[in-house]
Short mmCIF file of N, CA and C in Angstrom, two decimals:
data_model
loop_
_atom_site.label_atom_id
_atom_site.label_comp_id
_atom_site.label_asym_id
_atom_site.label_seq_id
_atom_site.Cartn_x
_atom_site.Cartn_y
_atom_site.Cartn_z
N TYR F 1 -14.11 -23.93 17.38
CA TYR F 1 -13.03 -24.88 17.00
C TYR F 1 -11.67 -24.33 17.40
N SER F 2 -10.77 -25.17 17.61
CA SER F 2 -9.41 -24.74 17.91
C SER F 2 -8.44 -25.77 17.46
N ARG F 3 -7.18 -25.53 17.64
CA ARG F 3 -6.14 -26.47 17.15
C ARG F 3 -6.39 -27.92 17.58
N GLY F 4 -6.92 -28.15 18.80
CA GLY F 4 -7.18 -29.45 19.29
C GLY F 4 -8.23 -30.21 18.41
N ASP F 5 -9.12 -29.49 17.70
CA ASP F 5 -10.13 -30.11 16.86
C ASP F 5 -9.58 -30.55 15.55
N TYR F 6 -8.38 -30.18 15.17
CA TYR F 6 -7.83 -30.36 13.83
C TYR F 6 -6.75 -31.46 13.80
N GLY F 7 -6.58 -32.17 14.92
CA GLY F 7 -5.50 -33.24 14.95
C GLY F 7 -4.12 -32.72 15.11
N ASP F 8 -3.20 -33.44 14.57
CA ASP F 8 -1.74 -33.05 14.73
C ASP F 8 -1.38 -32.05 13.61
N VAL F 9 -1.64 -30.84 13.95
CA VAL F 9 -1.27 -29.78 12.98
C VAL F 9 -0.26 -28.79 13.61
N PRO F 10 0.53 -28.12 12.79
CA PRO F 10 1.60 -27.23 13.39
C PRO F 10 0.93 -26.05 14.09
N GLY F 11 1.50 -25.59 15.16
CA GLY F 11 1.02 -24.41 15.87
C GLY F 11 1.71 -24.26 17.23
N SER F 12 1.09 -23.41 18.05
CA SER F 12 1.71 -23.15 19.35
C SER F 12 0.56 -23.26 20.39
N VAL F 13 0.86 -22.81 21.64
CA VAL F 13 -0.19 -22.82 22.71
C VAL F 13 -1.37 -21.90 22.30
N TRP F 14 -1.17 -21.01 21.41
CA TRP F 14 -2.30 -20.08 21.06
C TRP F 14 -3.22 -20.73 20.01
N GLY F 15 -2.69 -21.63 19.22
CA GLY F 15 -3.50 -22.26 18.20
C GLY F 15 -2.71 -22.76 17.02
N CYS F 16 -3.31 -23.17 15.98
CA CYS F 16 -2.64 -23.66 14.81
C CYS F 16 -2.10 -22.51 13.98
N GLU F 17 -1.15 -22.82 13.08
CA GLU F 17 -0.61 -21.85 12.22
C GLU F 17 -1.75 -21.37 11.30
N ASP F 18 -1.60 -20.07 10.92
CA ASP F 18 -2.75 -19.44 10.22
C ASP F 18 -3.15 -20.13 8.89
N GLU F 19 -2.19 -20.65 8.15
CA GLU F 19 -2.60 -21.25 6.89
C GLU F 19 -3.45 -22.54 7.10
N VAL F 20 -3.10 -23.23 8.24
CA VAL F 20 -3.95 -24.39 8.61
C VAL F 20 -5.32 -23.92 9.06
N LEU F 21 -5.33 -22.91 9.90
CA LEU F 21 -6.62 -22.41 10.43
C LEU F 21 -7.52 -21.92 9.32
N TYR F 22 -7.06 -21.21 8.32
CA TYR F 22 -7.88 -20.74 7.25
C TYR F 22 -8.34 -21.86 6.36
N GLU F 23 -7.44 -22.83 6.10
CA GLU F 23 -7.88 -23.97 5.33
C GLU F 23 -9.04 -24.75 5.97
N LYS F 24 -8.85 -24.97 7.27
CA LYS F 24 -9.90 -25.62 8.02
C LYS F 24 -11.26 -24.86 8.00
N ILE F 25 -11.16 -23.61 8.12
CA ILE F 25 -12.38 -22.75 8.08
C ILE F 25 -13.08 -22.86 6.73
N LEU F 26 -12.28 -22.77 5.69
CA LEU F 26 -12.88 -22.91 4.34
C LEU F 26 -13.53 -24.23 4.17
N ASP F 27 -12.82 -25.30 4.62
CA ASP F 27 -13.39 -26.63 4.56
C ASP F 27 -14.68 -26.69 5.32
N GLY F 28 -14.78 -26.14 6.51
CA GLY F 28 -15.99 -26.13 7.32
C GLY F 28 -17.12 -25.36 6.67
N LEU F 29 -16.81 -24.28 6.05
CA LEU F 29 -17.84 -23.49 5.34
C LEU F 29 -18.38 -24.28 4.16
N GLU F 30 -17.51 -24.94 3.41
CA GLU F 30 -17.96 -25.76 2.34
C GLU F 30 -18.84 -26.90 2.80
N ALA F 31 -18.49 -27.51 3.92
CA ALA F 31 -19.26 -28.69 4.46
C ALA F 31 -20.61 -28.17 4.86
N ALA F 32 -20.73 -26.86 5.31
CA ALA F 32 -22.01 -26.35 5.79
C ALA F 32 -22.94 -26.07 4.68
N GLY F 33 -22.50 -26.08 3.46
CA GLY F 33 -23.32 -25.81 2.34
C GLY F 33 -23.62 -24.34 2.19
N ASP F 34 -24.90 -24.01 1.78
CA ASP F 34 -25.21 -22.60 1.51
C ASP F 34 -25.87 -21.91 2.75
N ALA F 35 -25.77 -22.53 3.87
CA ALA F 35 -26.40 -21.91 5.07
C ALA F 35 -25.64 -20.60 5.42
N PRO F 36 -26.37 -19.59 5.68
CA PRO F 36 -25.69 -18.30 6.09
C PRO F 36 -25.01 -18.53 7.42
N SER F 37 -23.89 -17.80 7.65
CA SER F 37 -23.22 -17.96 8.87
C SER F 37 -22.54 -16.66 9.32
N TYR F 38 -22.24 -16.63 10.54
CA TYR F 38 -21.51 -15.52 11.18
C TYR F 38 -20.26 -16.18 11.84
N ASN F 39 -19.11 -15.80 11.47
CA ASN F 39 -17.95 -16.47 11.93
C ASN F 39 -16.96 -15.50 12.61
N VAL F 40 -16.49 -15.83 13.80
CA VAL F 40 -15.48 -15.00 14.48
C VAL F 40 -14.19 -15.88 14.45
N ILE F 41 -13.19 -15.37 13.94
CA ILE F 41 -11.89 -16.09 13.71
C ILE F 41 -10.81 -15.32 14.47
N LEU F 42 -10.09 -16.03 15.20
CA LEU F 42 -8.94 -15.51 15.97
C LEU F 42 -7.69 -16.18 15.49
N ASN F 43 -6.86 -15.45 14.76
CA ASN F 43 -5.63 -16.02 14.36
C ASN F 43 -4.62 -16.07 15.46
N ALA F 44 -3.54 -16.80 15.33
CA ALA F 44 -2.59 -16.95 16.43
C ALA F 44 -1.14 -16.76 16.05
N SER F 45 -0.88 -16.78 14.74
CA SER F 45 0.57 -16.86 14.33
C SER F 45 1.34 -15.49 14.59
N ASN F 46 0.62 -14.43 14.87
CA ASN F 46 1.27 -13.18 15.14
C ASN F 46 1.45 -12.96 16.62
N HIS F 47 1.35 -14.00 17.43
CA HIS F 47 1.53 -13.93 18.89
C HIS F 47 2.81 -14.70 19.28
N SER F 48 3.36 -14.40 20.37
CA SER F 48 4.46 -15.28 20.90
C SER F 48 4.01 -16.65 21.08
N PRO F 49 4.75 -17.64 20.88
CA PRO F 49 6.21 -17.66 21.04
C PRO F 49 6.97 -17.46 19.76
N TYR F 50 6.32 -17.05 18.70
CA TYR F 50 6.92 -16.68 17.40
C TYR F 50 7.78 -17.91 16.93
N ASP F 51 7.16 -19.03 16.81
CA ASP F 51 7.86 -20.27 16.47
C ASP F 51 7.53 -20.82 15.12
N VAL F 52 6.75 -20.04 14.27
CA VAL F 52 6.53 -20.47 12.84
C VAL F 52 7.86 -20.23 12.11
N ASP F 53 8.21 -21.19 11.26
CA ASP F 53 9.46 -21.03 10.54
C ASP F 53 9.17 -20.11 9.34
N VAL F 54 9.14 -18.77 9.61
CA VAL F 54 8.73 -17.81 8.65
C VAL F 54 9.70 -17.73 7.46
N ASP F 55 11.03 -17.99 7.73
CA ASP F 55 11.97 -18.00 6.67
C ASP F 55 11.68 -19.12 5.65
N GLU F 56 11.32 -20.29 6.11
CA GLU F 56 10.89 -21.37 5.27
C GLU F 56 9.66 -21.02 4.45
N LYS F 57 8.81 -20.23 5.03
CA LYS F 57 7.58 -19.85 4.38
C LYS F 57 7.70 -18.65 3.35
N GLY F 58 8.98 -18.11 3.25
CA GLY F 58 9.22 -17.12 2.31
C GLY F 58 9.47 -15.76 2.78
N PHE F 59 9.60 -15.56 4.11
CA PHE F 59 9.88 -14.23 4.63
C PHE F 59 11.33 -13.85 4.23
N ASP F 60 11.40 -12.68 3.65
CA ASP F 60 12.70 -12.07 3.15
C ASP F 60 13.31 -11.24 4.30
N ARG F 61 13.93 -12.01 5.16
CA ARG F 61 14.54 -11.41 6.38
C ARG F 61 15.53 -10.27 6.09
N GLU F 62 16.37 -10.51 5.04
CA GLU F 62 17.36 -9.55 4.70
C GLU F 62 16.79 -8.27 4.09
N GLN F 63 15.75 -8.39 3.28
CA GLN F 63 15.12 -7.23 2.75
C GLN F 63 14.50 -6.39 3.87
N VAL F 64 13.92 -7.00 4.86
CA VAL F 64 13.31 -6.34 5.93
C VAL F 64 14.38 -5.68 6.81
N ARG F 65 15.41 -6.43 7.07
CA ARG F 65 16.54 -5.97 7.86
C ARG F 65 17.09 -4.60 7.25
N ALA F 66 17.28 -4.59 5.94
CA ALA F 66 17.81 -3.44 5.26
C ALA F 66 16.90 -2.23 5.39
N ALA F 67 15.58 -2.46 5.61
CA ALA F 67 14.65 -1.35 5.67
C ALA F 67 14.53 -0.79 7.12
N LEU F 68 15.10 -1.52 8.09
CA LEU F 68 14.98 -1.03 9.48
C LEU F 68 16.03 0.00 9.79
N PRO F 69 15.75 0.81 10.81
CA PRO F 69 16.81 1.76 11.26
C PRO F 69 18.02 0.96 11.68
N ALA F 70 19.17 1.61 11.50
CA ALA F 70 20.46 0.96 11.72
C ALA F 70 20.53 0.30 13.09
N GLU F 71 20.02 0.93 14.11
CA GLU F 71 20.09 0.44 15.51
C GLU F 71 19.21 -0.83 15.71
N ALA F 72 18.27 -1.09 14.80
CA ALA F 72 17.42 -2.30 14.92
C ALA F 72 17.83 -3.39 13.99
N GLN F 73 18.70 -3.13 13.08
CA GLN F 73 19.02 -4.22 12.08
C GLN F 73 19.67 -5.42 12.63
N GLY F 74 20.26 -5.38 13.77
CA GLY F 74 20.82 -6.62 14.47
C GLY F 74 19.91 -7.29 15.37
N ASP F 75 18.70 -6.86 15.50
CA ASP F 75 17.77 -7.43 16.43
C ASP F 75 17.03 -8.60 15.81
N GLU F 76 17.58 -9.77 16.02
CA GLU F 76 17.04 -10.98 15.35
C GLU F 76 15.62 -11.32 15.94
N HIS F 77 15.41 -11.07 17.14
CA HIS F 77 14.02 -11.31 17.73
C HIS F 77 13.06 -10.36 17.07
N LEU F 78 13.42 -9.12 16.83
CA LEU F 78 12.47 -8.18 16.15
C LEU F 78 12.23 -8.69 14.74
N LEU F 79 13.22 -9.11 14.01
CA LEU F 79 13.07 -9.62 12.68
C LEU F 79 12.16 -10.82 12.62
N THR F 80 12.32 -11.70 13.61
CA THR F 80 11.45 -12.87 13.67
C THR F 80 9.99 -12.47 13.96
N GLU F 81 9.84 -11.45 14.87
CA GLU F 81 8.46 -10.98 15.15
C GLU F 81 7.83 -10.32 13.93
N LEU F 82 8.62 -9.50 13.22
CA LEU F 82 8.15 -8.89 11.98
C LEU F 82 7.81 -9.98 10.97
N GLY F 83 8.58 -11.05 10.95
CA GLY F 83 8.26 -12.15 10.00
C GLY F 83 6.91 -12.79 10.33
N HIS F 84 6.58 -12.81 11.59
CA HIS F 84 5.30 -13.40 11.97
C HIS F 84 4.14 -12.51 11.60
N TYR F 85 4.36 -11.17 11.68
CA TYR F 85 3.36 -10.24 11.23
C TYR F 85 3.18 -10.42 9.69
N TRP F 86 4.28 -10.49 9.00
CA TRP F 86 4.19 -10.68 7.57
C TRP F 86 3.40 -11.92 7.23
N TYR F 87 3.77 -13.06 7.92
CA TYR F 87 3.08 -14.29 7.68
C TYR F 87 1.58 -14.20 7.97
N ALA F 88 1.19 -13.64 9.09
CA ALA F 88 -0.23 -13.40 9.49
C ALA F 88 -0.96 -12.62 8.42
N ASP F 89 -0.34 -11.51 7.93
CA ASP F 89 -0.95 -10.69 6.86
C ASP F 89 -1.09 -11.46 5.58
N ARG F 90 -0.05 -12.16 5.15
CA ARG F 90 -0.08 -12.92 3.95
C ARG F 90 -1.22 -13.99 4.00
N GLU F 91 -1.34 -14.73 5.06
CA GLU F 91 -2.28 -15.77 5.10
C GLU F 91 -3.67 -15.25 5.23
N LEU F 92 -3.87 -14.10 5.97
CA LEU F 92 -5.18 -13.47 6.03
C LEU F 92 -5.67 -13.04 4.64
N ALA F 93 -4.72 -12.42 3.87
CA ALA F 93 -5.05 -11.92 2.59
C ALA F 93 -5.43 -13.12 1.64
N LYS F 94 -4.68 -14.19 1.73
CA LYS F 94 -5.01 -15.39 0.91
C LYS F 94 -6.41 -15.92 1.26
N PHE F 95 -6.71 -15.96 2.60
CA PHE F 95 -7.97 -16.48 2.99
C PHE F 95 -9.13 -15.59 2.54
N VAL F 96 -8.97 -14.31 2.68
CA VAL F 96 -10.04 -13.34 2.27
C VAL F 96 -10.30 -13.48 0.77
N ARG F 97 -9.15 -13.55 -0.05
CA ARG F 97 -9.37 -13.73 -1.52
C ARG F 97 -10.11 -14.95 -1.79
N ALA F 98 -9.71 -16.06 -1.19
CA ALA F 98 -10.37 -17.39 -1.45
C ALA F 98 -11.84 -17.31 -1.00
N ALA F 99 -12.09 -16.80 0.17
CA ALA F 99 -13.47 -16.73 0.63
C ALA F 99 -14.30 -15.89 -0.17
N LYS F 100 -13.79 -14.75 -0.60
CA LYS F 100 -14.59 -13.77 -1.49
C LYS F 100 -14.90 -14.45 -2.77
N ALA F 101 -14.00 -15.26 -3.34
CA ALA F 101 -14.19 -15.91 -4.60
C ALA F 101 -15.31 -16.92 -4.44
N LYS F 102 -15.32 -17.67 -3.31
CA LYS F 102 -16.32 -18.73 -3.06
C LYS F 102 -17.67 -18.14 -2.56
N TYR F 103 -17.59 -17.06 -1.77
CA TYR F 103 -18.79 -16.48 -1.15
C TYR F 103 -18.75 -15.00 -1.43
N PRO F 104 -19.12 -14.59 -2.67
CA PRO F 104 -18.94 -13.15 -3.05
C PRO F 104 -19.80 -12.17 -2.31
N ASP F 105 -20.82 -12.64 -1.67
CA ASP F 105 -21.72 -11.66 -0.94
C ASP F 105 -21.30 -11.61 0.56
N SER F 106 -20.11 -12.09 0.90
CA SER F 106 -19.69 -12.05 2.28
C SER F 106 -19.17 -10.61 2.65
N LEU F 107 -19.23 -10.27 3.89
CA LEU F 107 -18.65 -9.12 4.44
C LEU F 107 -17.58 -9.50 5.43
N PHE F 108 -16.40 -9.02 5.27
CA PHE F 108 -15.24 -9.25 6.10
C PHE F 108 -14.94 -8.06 6.95
N VAL F 109 -14.87 -8.27 8.22
CA VAL F 109 -14.48 -7.22 9.22
C VAL F 109 -13.22 -7.71 9.93
N ILE F 110 -12.15 -7.00 9.65
CA ILE F 110 -10.81 -7.42 10.20
C ILE F 110 -10.43 -6.38 11.22
N VAL F 111 -10.20 -6.84 12.47
CA VAL F 111 -9.85 -5.89 13.50
C VAL F 111 -8.84 -6.50 14.46
N GLY F 112 -7.92 -5.66 14.92
CA GLY F 112 -7.00 -6.12 15.93
C GLY F 112 -7.56 -6.10 17.31
N ASP F 113 -7.19 -6.96 18.22
CA ASP F 113 -7.76 -7.02 19.50
C ASP F 113 -7.05 -5.99 20.45
N HIS F 114 -5.86 -5.55 20.16
CA HIS F 114 -5.18 -4.60 21.02
C HIS F 114 -3.97 -4.11 20.23
N GLY F 115 -3.45 -2.96 20.65
CA GLY F 115 -2.23 -2.41 20.15
C GLY F 115 -1.14 -2.65 21.11
N ASP F 116 -0.03 -1.90 20.97
CA ASP F 116 1.06 -1.80 21.84
C ASP F 116 1.77 -3.17 22.06
N ARG F 117 2.08 -3.87 21.04
CA ARG F 117 2.87 -5.04 21.07
C ARG F 117 4.36 -4.65 21.19
N TYR F 118 4.82 -3.95 20.12
CA TYR F 118 6.25 -3.56 19.99
C TYR F 118 6.28 -2.39 19.13
N ASN F 119 7.10 -1.40 19.48
CA ASN F 119 7.25 -0.26 18.61
C ASN F 119 8.76 -0.09 18.43
N ILE F 120 9.16 0.02 17.15
CA ILE F 120 10.55 0.28 16.82
C ILE F 120 10.88 1.69 17.38
N ASP F 121 10.00 2.61 17.11
CA ASP F 121 10.14 4.00 17.67
C ASP F 121 9.91 3.91 19.20
N LYS F 122 10.86 4.31 20.00
CA LYS F 122 10.72 4.12 21.38
C LYS F 122 9.88 5.25 22.03
N THR F 123 9.47 6.22 21.25
CA THR F 123 8.51 7.29 21.70
C THR F 123 7.42 7.45 20.72
N PRO F 124 6.59 6.45 20.53
CA PRO F 124 5.54 6.46 19.55
C PRO F 124 4.45 7.45 19.99
N THR F 125 3.69 7.99 19.01
CA THR F 125 2.55 8.78 19.31
C THR F 125 1.51 7.86 19.96
N THR F 126 0.52 8.50 20.59
CA THR F 126 -0.58 7.66 21.22
C THR F 126 -1.23 6.77 20.21
N TYR F 127 -1.49 7.35 19.02
CA TYR F 127 -2.10 6.57 17.93
C TYR F 127 -1.26 5.40 17.54
N GLU F 128 0.08 5.67 17.28
CA GLU F 128 0.94 4.62 16.91
C GLU F 128 1.06 3.52 17.95
N ARG F 129 0.92 3.89 19.15
CA ARG F 129 1.07 2.94 20.25
C ARG F 129 -0.23 2.11 20.51
N TYR F 130 -1.37 2.70 20.42
CA TYR F 130 -2.60 2.05 20.74
C TYR F 130 -3.62 1.83 19.59
N GLY F 131 -3.30 2.42 18.43
CA GLY F 131 -4.20 2.23 17.32
C GLY F 131 -4.19 0.79 16.86
N ILE F 132 -5.33 0.27 16.43
CA ILE F 132 -5.42 -1.12 15.90
C ILE F 132 -6.07 -1.06 14.49
N PRO F 133 -5.76 -2.03 13.72
CA PRO F 133 -6.36 -2.07 12.39
C PRO F 133 -7.87 -2.32 12.45
N PHE F 134 -8.52 -1.76 11.45
CA PHE F 134 -9.99 -2.03 11.27
C PHE F 134 -10.26 -1.94 9.73
N VAL F 135 -10.46 -3.09 9.13
CA VAL F 135 -10.60 -3.24 7.71
C VAL F 135 -11.94 -3.88 7.49
N ILE F 136 -12.72 -3.25 6.54
CA ILE F 136 -13.96 -3.82 6.06
C ILE F 136 -13.86 -4.02 4.52
N THR F 137 -14.17 -5.24 4.15
CA THR F 137 -14.12 -5.49 2.73
C THR F 137 -15.24 -6.42 2.40
N GLY F 138 -15.72 -6.30 1.15
CA GLY F 138 -16.83 -7.20 0.68
C GLY F 138 -17.51 -6.46 -0.50
N GLN F 139 -18.46 -7.17 -0.98
CA GLN F 139 -19.32 -6.65 -2.11
C GLN F 139 -19.88 -5.28 -1.74
N GLY F 140 -19.63 -4.29 -2.57
CA GLY F 140 -20.19 -2.98 -2.37
C GLY F 140 -19.39 -2.09 -1.46
N VAL F 141 -18.33 -2.59 -0.79
CA VAL F 141 -17.50 -1.83 0.06
C VAL F 141 -16.33 -1.30 -0.81
N HIS F 142 -16.10 -0.04 -0.71
CA HIS F 142 -15.04 0.60 -1.58
C HIS F 142 -14.30 1.63 -0.73
N LYS F 143 -13.20 2.09 -1.31
CA LYS F 143 -12.48 3.17 -0.70
C LYS F 143 -13.41 4.33 -0.61
N GLY F 144 -13.55 4.93 0.59
CA GLY F 144 -14.48 6.00 0.78
C GLY F 144 -15.73 5.60 1.55
N THR F 145 -15.92 4.30 1.69
CA THR F 145 -17.08 3.84 2.44
C THR F 145 -17.02 4.39 3.83
N LEU F 146 -15.85 4.34 4.46
CA LEU F 146 -15.58 4.99 5.74
C LEU F 146 -14.80 6.27 5.46
N LEU F 147 -15.00 7.29 6.22
CA LEU F 147 -14.23 8.51 6.06
C LEU F 147 -12.77 8.27 6.36
N ALA F 148 -11.87 8.92 5.65
CA ALA F 148 -10.43 8.70 5.83
C ALA F 148 -9.98 8.98 7.30
N ASP F 149 -10.64 9.92 7.97
CA ASP F 149 -10.21 10.29 9.30
C ASP F 149 -11.09 9.60 10.43
N SER F 150 -11.82 8.53 9.96
CA SER F 150 -12.64 7.80 10.92
C SER F 150 -11.82 7.19 12.01
N ALA F 151 -12.29 7.17 13.26
CA ALA F 151 -11.67 6.53 14.33
C ALA F 151 -12.67 6.02 15.24
N GLY F 152 -12.40 4.92 15.91
CA GLY F 152 -13.39 4.39 16.88
C GLY F 152 -12.71 3.31 17.76
N SER F 153 -13.55 2.47 18.27
CA SER F 153 -13.07 1.41 19.20
C SER F 153 -13.92 0.15 18.84
N GLN F 154 -13.59 -0.94 19.53
CA GLN F 154 -14.32 -2.13 19.26
C GLN F 154 -15.81 -1.97 19.47
N ILE F 155 -16.19 -1.09 20.37
CA ILE F 155 -17.62 -0.91 20.67
C ILE F 155 -18.32 -0.30 19.47
N ASP F 156 -17.65 0.28 18.54
CA ASP F 156 -18.22 0.88 17.35
C ASP F 156 -18.37 0.00 16.14
N ILE F 157 -17.85 -1.26 16.28
CA ILE F 157 -17.89 -2.16 15.11
C ILE F 157 -19.31 -2.55 14.70
N VAL F 158 -20.08 -2.97 15.65
CA VAL F 158 -21.50 -3.48 15.25
C VAL F 158 -22.30 -2.27 14.72
N PRO F 159 -22.29 -1.13 15.33
CA PRO F 159 -23.09 -0.08 14.66
C PRO F 159 -22.56 0.31 13.28
N THR F 160 -21.28 0.19 13.04
CA THR F 160 -20.73 0.52 11.72
C THR F 160 -21.24 -0.56 10.70
N ILE F 161 -21.22 -1.78 11.10
CA ILE F 161 -21.77 -2.83 10.23
C ILE F 161 -23.22 -2.63 9.95
N LEU F 162 -24.00 -2.27 10.96
CA LEU F 162 -25.47 -2.09 10.84
C LEU F 162 -25.69 -0.91 9.89
N GLU F 163 -24.87 0.15 9.94
CA GLU F 163 -25.07 1.31 9.06
C GLU F 163 -24.75 0.92 7.63
N LEU F 164 -23.86 -0.11 7.49
CA LEU F 164 -23.52 -0.51 6.12
C LEU F 164 -24.55 -1.41 5.48
N ILE F 165 -25.22 -2.25 6.27
CA ILE F 165 -26.06 -3.28 5.69
C ILE F 165 -27.52 -3.10 5.91
N ALA F 166 -27.91 -2.27 6.90
CA ALA F 166 -29.32 -2.07 7.21
C ALA F 166 -29.97 -1.12 6.23
N PRO F 167 -31.31 -1.22 6.02
CA PRO F 167 -31.98 -0.28 5.17
C PRO F 167 -31.86 1.15 5.71
N GLN F 168 -31.91 2.11 4.81
CA GLN F 168 -31.89 3.52 5.18
C GLN F 168 -32.93 3.79 6.20
N GLY F 169 -32.61 4.49 7.31
CA GLY F 169 -33.56 4.81 8.31
C GLY F 169 -33.82 3.76 9.38
N PHE F 170 -33.11 2.64 9.30
CA PHE F 170 -33.26 1.52 10.25
C PHE F 170 -32.79 2.06 11.60
N GLU F 171 -33.66 1.81 12.60
CA GLU F 171 -33.42 2.31 13.96
C GLU F 171 -32.92 1.15 14.88
N TYR F 172 -31.96 1.44 15.64
CA TYR F 172 -31.38 0.51 16.59
C TYR F 172 -30.77 1.16 17.74
N MET F 173 -30.63 0.47 18.84
CA MET F 173 -29.90 1.09 20.06
C MET F 173 -28.50 0.42 20.09
N SER F 174 -27.57 1.36 20.53
CA SER F 174 -26.19 0.96 20.59
C SER F 174 -25.46 1.82 21.51
N LEU F 175 -24.48 1.23 22.18
CA LEU F 175 -23.54 2.08 23.02
C LEU F 175 -22.52 2.76 22.11
N GLY F 176 -22.12 2.03 21.02
CA GLY F 176 -21.13 2.60 20.11
C GLY F 176 -21.79 3.53 19.08
N THR F 177 -20.92 4.07 18.21
CA THR F 177 -21.45 4.91 17.09
C THR F 177 -21.00 4.35 15.72
#
């Protein structure tokens, strides 16, 4: 499904605004009943053209401006971009909380598709430049499930999930670890 499937909803060329996307996903899951499902969701609000009215949605531009280095405080485009990251994070958190409440046995795997969008630091470390988030949450997942110094790539996601959900000693083949 994509923005075109949802009628006249706010969004950009990438898709609908995240709050609409997540509402439609929850509606679709409810309509499907108790059937188990595997869902891949790609949000779009944290991508250009950065045209969500984040200030109207509650983004505290002045608080964020004050926290930036002095040389970046006047960069309105940066503040708007950071507002979109704030919005994407807020809506994702709301969706996960709502979905967990409705489907408590779900496993959520949250991963970025790439790094290196924008760095305030003009000489970031390799990790700061290319690292992407990887968050796993769900019933039985707790701090310490993954080692604090764990690192990997997208190729490691499926074997990580298998290690979490498969019976002890389950054998499988994988390119990742």
